Amino acid sequence: MLSLRTKLLLSNMLSCLLGSVSGALVWLTLGDDTLWLAIIVMLAVCYFCSMWLTRRLSDSLRALEIGLLNFKDNDFSVSLHPYGEPQLDALVSLYNQASAKLRSERQFIYQRELMLDKVIQNSPNVMLLIDDNQRVIYANGAARHLFNQGVKVEGMLLPELVVTLPDALKTALNSEQEGLFSMGSSDSTSDDVDNNAGSNAGSNADNNADSSDVETWHISRGRFTQNNQQHHLILLKQLTKELNRQEVAVWKKVIRIISHELNNSVAPIASMVNSGKFLTQHLDNDKLQLIFDTIENRTTHLSQFISHYAQFSKLPLPQKELIDWTKMTQQLAQQYPFRLLSALPQTAIKLDAVQLEQVLINLLKNAHESGSSADNVALSFDETIHPLAGLLIKVDDQGSGMSSEVLSQALLPFYSTKQSGTGIGLPLCREIIEAHGGRISMQNRPQGGLSVKVWLPAQQS
């Protein structure tokens, strides 16, 4: 098999030979006076023969040139066909392999960019990219909800976006510092305590419930250069939810330890009391019987007290199923009467019926014990669509309400203003709602009393 170089040499020699023969024939036929014509004919024949013999090489080189120009324009969709020349076909094969590899790499990068954008857009952390002129270049979904109620903010100036934000958040964004900062009750507009157990979108389900709890945030910054332009990256992460989880986890651990130690003491005491009563049953001693009865009553009360806390520390995972709202509201009304201010939910939503009923029983019980009459205790349902589909449940009363101090601690374990309260009811409600991916908030009503709001997402993981 001849190489491409050999074929080119042979084609050139053949072209020259044919041109020489053609020129000689013209010269011999027409005479000596036509030497110039013979030379022209010789050159023309040589040229056209060379063009014809090298046409395949020319076509392949032109195709390669077009393909490389497509590479330059980031177009990797062009493939070349073989030309029957082994060396040219090898070059074409390498080109096609490179084109296929680049197509695959670009598709892989594109898929990764889609996945990364999906992760960033659904991240609860606020991500903001600005240039040196404080103009927003990129913002994820959490940033849009924080700065502009979910509306696109690209192209806007950061100083314009922070005007309506709380002072603490505004100060953190305007400064160049990194680290933790807090937004307390001074940044709120009402007496309200909010448990941020839902996502950013979920927490917007009730725009009138501003938290008076101290919210802890972390801000971090970064900068990089792209296309000879400086970019500034701002990341905001709300740590309140994580800190609340850790705090509750610590409380649960303490409760389990205390319950274990108390049970180890109560069980032998109860056993010895029963044994003592059995051994002294033939004695007619009222004082001794009173002592045994008192010890038995106190150990029984202590066992019940421990079981209440154990229920909080060992809350099972929700067993979700479709809720029969008619049956549930009827059962609730038998225990704690209330006025139903809205229609029952029509959208199918899967919840743990037992746990949700426990939450509503606790809330209705608190409403009745707040000093409000039964006629002024109300229950209502509101199905939300934007920004996330869910169900908002409200329990309202016209009792004495709560002070700011009580509101800020009402959801903490062991905190109670009742003389015989255990401080477990509302924390247990919060644990149940959090396990369903929702949130619970409380705020004083302008007309008096308290309003407790529970938001539950329609689609739960």
Short mmCIF file of C-alpha atoms in Angstrom, two decimals:
data_model
loop_
_atom_site.label_atom_id
_atom_site.label_comp_id
_atom_site.label_asym_id
_atom_site.label_seq_id
_atom_site.Cartn_x
_atom_site.Cartn_y
_atom_site.Cartn_z
CA MET A 1 0.00 0.00 0.00
CA LEU A 2 1.51 3.29 -1.13
CA SER A 3 1.75 6.14 1.34
CA LEU A 4 0.04 9.48 0.77
CA ARG A 5 3.42 11.15 0.19
CA THR A 6 4.36 8.62 -2.51
CA LYS A 7 1.00 9.07 -4.20
CA LEU A 8 1.48 12.83 -4.27
CA LEU A 9 4.95 12.46 -5.84
CA LEU A 10 3.66 10.03 -8.45
CA SER A 11 0.66 12.27 -9.27
CA ASN A 12 2.99 15.25 -9.73
CA MET A 13 5.32 13.23 -11.96
CA LEU A 14 2.37 11.96 -14.00
CA SER A 15 0.97 15.48 -14.35
CA CYS A 16 4.35 16.76 -15.53
CA LEU A 17 4.69 13.86 -17.98
CA LEU A 18 1.24 14.42 -19.45
CA GLY A 19 1.86 18.13 -19.69
CA SER A 20 5.21 17.58 -21.42
CA VAL A 21 3.71 15.15 -23.93
CA SER A 22 0.81 17.50 -24.66
CA GLY A 23 3.19 20.43 -25.17
CA ALA A 24 5.49 18.38 -27.39
CA LEU A 25 2.58 17.25 -29.57
CA VAL A 26 1.43 20.84 -30.04
CA TRP A 27 4.94 22.00 -30.88
CA LEU A 28 5.59 19.19 -33.32
CA THR A 29 2.21 19.55 -34.96
CA LEU A 30 2.11 23.33 -35.39
CA GLY A 31 5.79 24.03 -35.88
CA ASP A 32 8.53 26.01 -34.22
CA ASP A 33 6.56 29.24 -34.23
CA THR A 34 4.09 27.78 -31.72
CA LEU A 35 6.59 27.14 -28.91
CA TRP A 36 4.83 29.61 -26.60
CA LEU A 37 1.50 27.86 -27.24
CA ALA A 38 3.08 24.50 -26.50
CA ILE A 39 4.38 25.79 -23.17
CA ILE A 40 0.92 27.13 -22.24
CA VAL A 41 -0.72 23.82 -23.17
CA MET A 42 1.90 21.92 -21.18
CA LEU A 43 1.30 24.05 -18.08
CA ALA A 44 -2.48 23.87 -18.40
CA VAL A 45 -2.48 20.08 -18.77
CA CYS A 46 -0.08 19.77 -15.85
CA TYR A 47 -2.28 22.02 -13.69
CA PHE A 48 -5.58 20.31 -14.44
CA CYS A 49 -4.10 16.84 -14.05
CA SER A 50 -2.65 17.81 -10.67
CA MET A 51 -6.00 19.27 -9.60
CA TRP A 52 -7.83 16.12 -10.65
CA LEU A 53 -5.36 13.73 -9.07
CA THR A 54 -5.33 15.62 -5.72
CA ARG A 55 -9.05 16.39 -5.52
CA ARG A 56 -9.64 13.80 -2.76
CA LEU A 57 -6.88 15.27 -0.64
CA SER A 58 -8.25 18.77 -1.18
CA ASP A 59 -11.79 17.74 -0.18
CA SER A 60 -10.59 16.01 2.98
CA LEU A 61 -8.42 18.98 4.04
CA ARG A 62 -11.30 21.37 3.41
CA ALA A 63 -13.62 19.19 5.51
CA LEU A 64 -11.05 19.12 8.31
CA GLU A 65 -10.73 22.89 8.15
CA ILE A 66 -14.51 23.31 8.42
CA GLY A 67 -14.60 20.85 11.31
CA LEU A 68 -11.85 22.71 13.18
CA LEU A 69 -13.66 25.99 12.63
CA ASN A 70 -16.75 24.36 14.15
CA PHE A 71 -14.60 23.35 17.14
CA LYS A 72 -13.58 26.96 17.48
CA ASP A 73 -17.27 27.93 17.57
CA ASN A 74 -18.01 25.21 20.21
CA ASP A 75 -19.94 23.13 17.69
CA PHE A 76 -18.99 19.48 18.10
CA SER A 77 -21.88 17.98 16.14
CA VAL A 78 -20.02 17.59 12.79
CA SER A 79 -18.55 14.19 11.87
CA LEU A 80 -16.48 13.39 8.77
CA HIS A 81 -16.85 10.39 6.46
CA PRO A 82 -13.86 8.29 5.28
CA TYR A 83 -12.31 8.98 1.85
CA GLY A 84 -10.72 5.64 1.03
CA GLU A 85 -7.18 6.81 1.75
CA PRO A 86 -5.76 5.02 4.80
CA GLN A 87 -3.79 7.99 6.07
CA LEU A 88 -6.63 10.43 5.46
CA ASP A 89 -9.10 7.99 6.99
CA ALA A 90 -6.89 7.70 10.09
CA LEU A 91 -6.91 11.49 10.42
CA VAL A 92 -10.70 11.54 9.91
CA SER A 93 -11.11 8.84 12.57
CA LEU A 94 -9.09 10.85 15.09
CA TYR A 95 -11.17 13.92 14.32
CA ASN A 96 -14.43 11.99 14.82
CA GLN A 97 -13.17 10.53 18.09
CA ALA A 98 -12.20 13.99 19.35
CA SER A 99 -15.60 15.34 18.29
CA ALA A 100 -17.44 12.53 20.10
CA LYS A 101 -15.30 13.03 23.23
CA LEU A 102 -15.95 16.77 23.28
CA ARG A 103 -19.69 16.19 22.78
CA SER A 104 -19.71 13.78 25.70
CA GLU A 105 -17.71 16.13 27.91
CA ARG A 106 -19.97 19.06 27.09
CA GLN A 107 -23.08 16.99 27.83
CA PHE A 108 -21.56 15.88 31.13
CA ILE A 109 -20.69 19.47 32.08
CA TYR A 110 -24.18 20.61 31.06
CA GLN A 111 -25.81 17.93 33.24
CA ARG A 112 -23.56 18.88 36.15
CA GLU A 113 -24.45 22.54 35.72
CA LEU A 114 -28.15 21.66 35.72
CA MET A 115 -27.73 19.58 38.88
CA LEU A 116 -25.66 22.31 40.56
CA ASP A 117 -28.21 24.97 39.63
CA LYS A 118 -31.01 22.75 40.97
CA VAL A 119 -29.15 22.26 44.26
CA ILE A 120 -28.38 25.97 44.61
CA GLN A 121 -31.92 27.05 43.73
CA ASN A 122 -33.43 24.66 46.28
CA SER A 123 -30.89 25.37 49.00
CA PRO A 124 -32.32 27.07 52.12
CA ASN A 125 -29.12 29.11 52.33
CA VAL A 126 -29.23 32.58 50.80
CA MET A 127 -26.71 32.95 47.95
CA LEU A 128 -26.06 36.32 46.34
CA LEU A 129 -23.45 37.22 43.69
CA ILE A 130 -22.74 40.91 43.10
CA ASP A 131 -20.18 42.94 41.14
CA ASP A 132 -18.02 45.88 42.22
CA ASN A 133 -20.94 48.24 41.60
CA GLN A 134 -23.12 46.34 44.12
CA ARG A 135 -25.34 45.11 41.28
CA VAL A 136 -26.81 41.64 41.68
CA ILE A 137 -25.54 39.17 39.07
CA TYR A 138 -27.06 35.98 40.47
CA ALA A 139 -29.45 35.08 43.29
CA ASN A 140 -30.93 31.72 44.25
CA GLY A 141 -34.52 31.07 45.31
CA ALA A 142 -33.89 31.69 49.01
CA ALA A 143 -32.29 35.06 48.18
CA ARG A 144 -35.26 36.08 46.04
CA HIS A 145 -37.68 35.22 48.84
CA LEU A 146 -35.61 37.08 51.43
CA PHE A 147 -35.00 40.24 49.42
CA ASN A 148 -37.94 40.57 47.03
CA GLN A 149 -40.74 38.14 47.96
CA GLY A 150 -39.69 35.58 45.37
CA VAL A 151 -39.42 38.06 42.48
CA LYS A 152 -36.29 38.12 40.32
CA VAL A 153 -33.59 40.44 41.70
CA GLU A 154 -30.85 40.08 39.07
CA GLY A 155 -29.80 43.51 37.82
CA MET A 156 -30.95 45.34 40.94
CA LEU A 157 -28.62 47.16 43.35
CA LEU A 158 -27.96 45.61 46.75
CA PRO A 159 -28.51 48.92 48.66
CA GLU A 160 -32.02 49.06 47.17
CA LEU A 161 -32.81 45.50 48.25
CA VAL A 162 -31.75 45.87 51.90
CA VAL A 163 -33.91 48.93 52.60
CA THR A 164 -36.86 46.91 53.97
CA LEU A 165 -34.75 44.31 55.82
CA PRO A 166 -34.32 44.25 59.62
CA ASP A 167 -31.57 46.51 60.92
CA ALA A 168 -29.33 43.65 62.09
CA LEU A 169 -29.46 41.94 58.70
CA LYS A 170 -28.97 45.25 56.90
CA THR A 171 -25.89 46.03 59.00
CA ALA A 172 -24.40 42.59 58.35
CA LEU A 173 -24.86 42.94 54.59
CA ASN A 174 -23.46 46.45 54.43
CA SER A 175 -20.36 45.59 56.44
CA GLU A 176 -17.45 43.50 55.20
CA GLN A 177 -17.34 41.25 58.26
CA GLU A 178 -18.08 37.54 58.45
CA GLY A 179 -19.50 35.44 61.28
CA LEU A 180 -22.62 35.13 63.42
CA PHE A 181 -25.22 37.81 64.04
CA SER A 182 -28.65 37.79 65.66
CA MET A 183 -32.00 39.40 65.00
CA GLY A 184 -34.01 39.80 68.19
CA SER A 185 -37.42 41.04 69.18
CA SER A 186 -36.46 44.61 68.29
CA ASP A 187 -36.48 43.57 64.65
CA SER A 188 -40.02 42.18 64.85
CA THR A 189 -43.27 43.96 64.33
CA SER A 190 -45.50 41.97 66.71
CA ASP A 191 -45.50 39.76 69.81
CA ASP A 192 -44.95 36.46 68.13
CA VAL A 193 -42.89 33.37 68.60
CA ASP A 194 -42.08 31.33 65.52
CA ASN A 195 -40.52 27.94 65.20
CA ASN A 196 -38.75 27.91 61.82
CA ALA A 197 -39.08 24.22 61.18
CA GLY A 198 -40.24 24.58 57.57
CA SER A 199 -38.36 25.79 54.54
CA ASN A 200 -38.10 29.45 53.58
CA ALA A 201 -41.09 29.04 51.35
CA GLY A 202 -43.03 27.27 54.09
CA SER A 203 -42.29 29.97 56.61
CA ASN A 204 -43.84 32.50 54.25
CA ALA A 205 -47.17 30.75 54.48
CA ASP A 206 -48.18 33.22 57.16
CA ASN A 207 -46.81 36.67 56.45
CA ASN A 208 -48.34 38.16 59.56
CA ALA A 209 -46.43 35.96 61.98
CA ASP A 210 -43.14 37.74 62.64
CA SER A 211 -40.89 36.05 65.13
CA SER A 212 -39.87 37.65 68.40
CA ASP A 213 -37.41 34.83 69.07
CA VAL A 214 -33.77 35.64 68.56
CA GLU A 215 -32.85 34.32 65.13
CA THR A 216 -29.21 33.38 64.66
CA TRP A 217 -27.65 33.80 61.22
CA HIS A 218 -24.20 33.26 59.78
CA ILE A 219 -22.79 35.39 56.97
CA SER A 220 -19.75 34.47 54.89
CA ARG A 221 -18.17 36.21 51.94
CA GLY A 222 -15.90 35.33 49.05
CA ARG A 223 -14.51 36.99 45.96
CA PHE A 224 -13.16 35.82 42.63
CA THR A 225 -12.31 37.19 39.20
CA GLN A 226 -14.11 36.08 36.06
CA ASN A 227 -13.70 37.64 32.61
CA ASN A 228 -11.42 40.26 34.15
CA GLN A 229 -14.26 41.39 36.43
CA GLN A 230 -14.34 41.15 40.22
CA HIS A 231 -17.28 39.24 41.73
CA HIS A 232 -18.39 39.12 45.37
CA LEU A 233 -20.23 36.10 46.81
CA ILE A 234 -22.43 36.51 49.90
CA LEU A 235 -23.78 33.43 51.74
CA LEU A 236 -26.38 33.70 54.51
CA LYS A 237 -27.37 30.67 56.59
CA GLN A 238 -30.04 30.67 59.26
CA LEU A 239 -28.86 28.60 62.21
CA THR A 240 -31.95 29.00 64.43
CA LYS A 241 -33.48 25.72 63.33
CA GLU A 242 -30.25 23.78 63.80
CA LEU A 243 -29.63 25.34 67.22
CA ASN A 244 -33.21 24.51 68.26
CA ARG A 245 -32.70 20.92 67.18
CA GLN A 246 -29.49 20.63 69.14
CA GLU A 247 -31.12 22.20 72.19
CA VAL A 248 -34.05 19.79 72.03
CA ALA A 249 -31.64 16.87 71.54
CA VAL A 250 -29.80 17.89 74.72
CA TRP A 251 -33.08 18.14 76.63
CA LYS A 252 -34.11 14.69 75.40
CA LYS A 253 -30.82 13.20 76.53
CA VAL A 254 -31.16 14.80 79.96
CA ILE A 255 -34.76 13.55 80.23
CA ARG A 256 -33.74 10.00 79.33
CA ILE A 257 -30.96 10.00 81.92
CA ILE A 258 -33.18 11.43 84.66
CA SER A 259 -36.05 9.08 83.76
CA HIS A 260 -33.74 6.10 83.88
CA GLU A 261 -32.34 7.02 87.28
CA LEU A 262 -35.76 7.85 88.74
CA ASN A 263 -37.27 4.62 87.44
CA ASN A 264 -34.42 2.69 89.03
CA SER A 265 -35.38 4.27 92.36
CA VAL A 266 -39.17 4.35 92.05
CA ALA A 267 -39.57 0.69 91.07
CA PRO A 268 -37.85 -0.71 94.23
CA ILE A 269 -39.72 1.78 96.43
CA ALA A 270 -43.07 0.71 94.98
CA SER A 271 -42.11 -2.94 95.41
CA MET A 272 -41.07 -2.42 99.04
CA VAL A 273 -44.31 -0.54 99.78
CA ASN A 274 -46.36 -3.45 98.48
CA SER A 275 -44.24 -5.86 100.48
CA GLY A 276 -44.58 -3.70 103.60
CA LYS A 277 -48.34 -3.48 103.24
CA PHE A 278 -48.52 -7.26 102.85
CA LEU A 279 -46.31 -7.92 105.90
CA THR A 280 -48.20 -5.46 108.11
CA GLN A 281 -51.73 -6.18 106.96
CA HIS A 282 -52.49 -8.04 110.24
CA LEU A 283 -51.54 -4.96 112.25
CA ASP A 284 -54.30 -2.52 113.04
CA ASN A 285 -52.24 0.65 112.71
CA ASP A 286 -53.89 3.55 110.88
CA LYS A 287 -50.77 5.71 110.92
CA LEU A 288 -48.70 2.95 109.31
CA GLN A 289 -51.37 2.40 106.68
CA LEU A 290 -51.42 6.17 105.99
CA ILE A 291 -47.65 6.17 105.53
CA PHE A 292 -47.78 3.30 103.05
CA ASP A 293 -50.68 4.88 101.13
CA THR A 294 -48.87 8.22 100.94
CA ILE A 295 -45.68 6.60 99.65
CA GLU A 296 -47.67 4.56 97.11
CA ASN A 297 -49.57 7.63 95.87
CA ARG A 298 -46.40 9.68 95.51
CA THR A 299 -44.53 6.91 93.67
CA THR A 300 -47.51 6.46 91.33
CA HIS A 301 -47.61 10.21 90.69
CA LEU A 302 -43.85 10.25 90.10
CA SER A 303 -44.12 7.34 87.63
CA GLN A 304 -46.82 9.20 85.70
CA PHE A 305 -44.69 12.36 85.78
CA ILE A 306 -41.72 10.45 84.34
CA SER A 307 -43.87 8.84 81.62
CA HIS A 308 -44.98 12.28 80.40
CA TYR A 309 -41.38 13.34 79.87
CA ALA A 310 -40.51 10.00 78.35
CA GLN A 311 -43.25 10.56 75.78
CA PHE A 312 -41.47 13.77 74.72
CA SER A 313 -38.02 12.19 74.56
CA LYS A 314 -39.15 9.08 72.65
CA LEU A 315 -41.56 10.52 70.11
CA PRO A 316 -42.04 7.94 67.31
CA LEU A 317 -41.83 8.81 63.63
CA PRO A 318 -45.14 9.89 62.06
CA GLN A 319 -47.25 7.13 60.50
CA LYS A 320 -48.81 9.18 57.72
CA GLU A 321 -52.22 8.47 56.25
CA LEU A 322 -55.11 10.43 54.78
CA ILE A 323 -56.99 12.36 57.46
CA ASP A 324 -60.75 12.12 58.03
CA TRP A 325 -61.25 15.74 59.09
CA THR A 326 -64.95 15.32 59.88
CA LYS A 327 -64.29 12.47 62.32
CA MET A 328 -61.31 14.24 63.90
CA THR A 329 -63.13 17.56 64.50
CA GLN A 330 -66.10 15.72 65.99
CA GLN A 331 -63.83 13.87 68.42
CA LEU A 332 -62.04 17.11 69.36
CA ALA A 333 -65.35 18.92 69.96
CA GLN A 334 -66.44 16.20 72.40
CA GLN A 335 -63.38 16.88 74.57
CA TYR A 336 -62.94 20.66 74.16
CA PRO A 337 -65.81 22.52 72.44
CA PHE A 338 -64.91 25.14 69.83
CA ARG A 339 -66.36 27.14 66.98
CA LEU A 340 -65.35 26.05 63.46
CA LEU A 341 -64.76 29.22 61.44
CA SER A 342 -64.01 27.66 58.04
CA ALA A 343 -64.79 24.72 55.85
CA LEU A 344 -62.86 21.51 56.41
CA PRO A 345 -59.81 20.92 54.16
CA GLN A 346 -60.65 19.42 50.76
CA THR A 347 -57.12 18.69 49.53
CA ALA A 348 -55.84 15.22 50.39
CA ILE A 349 -52.92 15.42 52.80
CA LYS A 350 -51.16 12.58 54.61
CA LEU A 351 -50.47 13.12 58.32
CA ASP A 352 -50.19 11.06 61.48
CA ALA A 353 -53.77 11.26 62.75
CA VAL A 354 -52.92 10.30 66.35
CA GLN A 355 -50.07 12.81 66.66
CA LEU A 356 -52.00 15.62 64.96
CA GLU A 357 -54.99 15.00 67.22
CA GLN A 358 -52.65 15.20 70.22
CA VAL A 359 -51.38 18.58 68.98
CA LEU A 360 -54.90 19.97 68.53
CA ILE A 361 -56.01 18.60 71.92
CA ASN A 362 -53.09 20.38 73.61
CA LEU A 363 -53.81 23.65 71.80
CA LEU A 364 -57.56 23.55 72.48
CA LYS A 365 -56.92 22.61 76.12
CA ASN A 366 -54.59 25.61 76.51
CA ALA A 367 -57.19 27.85 74.87
CA HIS A 368 -59.86 26.72 77.36
CA GLU A 369 -57.44 27.20 80.28
CA SER A 370 -56.46 30.71 79.12
CA GLY A 371 -59.52 32.26 80.72
CA SER A 372 -61.47 32.37 77.46
CA SER A 373 -65.04 31.13 77.35
CA ALA A 374 -65.80 28.06 75.28
CA ASP A 375 -67.76 30.17 72.78
CA ASN A 376 -64.65 32.26 72.05
CA VAL A 377 -62.37 29.30 71.29
CA ALA A 378 -62.19 28.93 67.50
CA LEU A 379 -60.60 26.52 65.06
CA SER A 380 -60.07 27.30 61.37
CA PHE A 381 -58.35 25.79 58.33
CA ASP A 382 -56.78 27.59 55.37
CA GLU A 383 -55.30 25.75 52.37
CA THR A 384 -52.29 27.70 51.08
CA ILE A 385 -50.91 27.50 47.54
CA HIS A 386 -48.11 30.09 47.31
CA PRO A 387 -45.21 29.80 47.79
CA LEU A 388 -45.77 26.15 48.77
CA ALA A 389 -48.93 24.10 48.95
CA GLY A 390 -49.88 23.34 52.52
CA LEU A 391 -52.45 23.58 55.28
CA LEU A 392 -52.63 26.37 57.88
CA ILE A 393 -54.49 25.47 61.09
CA LYS A 394 -55.37 28.26 63.55
CA VAL A 395 -56.57 27.98 67.15
CA ASP A 396 -57.76 31.34 68.52
CA ASP A 397 -59.00 32.33 71.97
CA GLN A 398 -59.89 35.52 73.81
CA GLY A 399 -58.04 34.81 77.02
CA SER A 400 -55.35 36.85 78.71
CA GLY A 401 -52.73 36.23 76.00
CA MET A 402 -49.01 35.97 76.74
CA SER A 403 -46.33 38.44 77.64
CA SER A 404 -43.27 38.83 75.41
CA GLU A 405 -41.15 36.89 77.90
CA VAL A 406 -43.58 33.97 78.00
CA LEU A 407 -43.93 33.97 74.20
CA SER A 408 -40.16 33.74 73.76
CA GLN A 409 -39.92 30.65 76.01
CA ALA A 410 -43.26 28.93 75.52
CA LEU A 411 -41.88 26.30 73.15
CA LEU A 412 -38.93 25.37 75.37
CA PRO A 413 -39.07 22.11 77.37
CA PHE A 414 -39.80 22.39 81.14
CA TYR A 415 -41.11 25.96 80.83
CA SER A 416 -44.62 26.45 82.16
CA THR A 417 -46.62 29.25 83.80
CA LYS A 418 -49.21 26.81 85.17
CA GLN A 419 -48.96 25.81 88.79
CA SER A 420 -49.22 22.11 87.97
CA GLY A 421 -47.79 22.28 84.46
CA THR A 422 -44.93 20.07 83.27
CA GLY A 423 -43.74 22.30 80.43
CA ILE A 424 -44.03 19.45 77.90
CA GLY A 425 -47.29 20.20 76.05
CA LEU A 426 -46.15 22.90 73.63
CA PRO A 427 -42.63 21.44 73.10
CA LEU A 428 -44.32 18.12 72.26
CA CYS A 429 -46.53 19.96 69.75
CA ARG A 430 -43.45 21.54 68.18
CA GLU A 431 -41.69 18.16 67.93
CA ILE A 432 -44.70 16.61 66.20
CA ILE A 433 -45.08 19.50 63.75
CA GLU A 434 -41.34 19.49 62.99
CA ALA A 435 -41.49 15.75 62.32
CA HIS A 436 -44.11 16.52 59.66
CA GLY A 437 -41.89 19.20 58.08
CA GLY A 438 -44.08 22.06 59.32
CA ARG A 439 -43.89 24.97 61.73
CA ILE A 440 -45.78 26.32 64.71
CA SER A 441 -46.07 29.96 65.77
CA MET A 442 -47.91 31.94 68.43
CA GLN A 443 -48.85 35.60 68.60
CA ASN A 444 -51.11 37.83 70.64
CA ARG A 445 -54.28 38.92 68.88
CA PRO A 446 -55.01 42.68 68.57
CA GLN A 447 -58.52 42.12 69.95
CA GLY A 448 -57.18 40.13 72.90
CA GLY A 449 -56.24 36.53 73.40
CA LEU A 450 -53.77 34.28 71.64
CA SER A 451 -53.58 32.86 68.12
CA VAL A 452 -51.63 29.64 67.55
CA LYS A 453 -50.85 28.80 63.93
CA VAL A 454 -49.68 25.44 62.61
CA TRP A 455 -48.51 25.16 59.00
CA LEU A 456 -48.09 21.70 57.44
CA PRO A 457 -46.76 21.09 53.91
CA ALA A 458 -48.96 19.20 51.49
CA GLN A 459 -46.00 17.29 50.05
CA GLN A 460 -43.77 15.85 52.73
CA SER A 461 -40.54 13.90 52.43
#
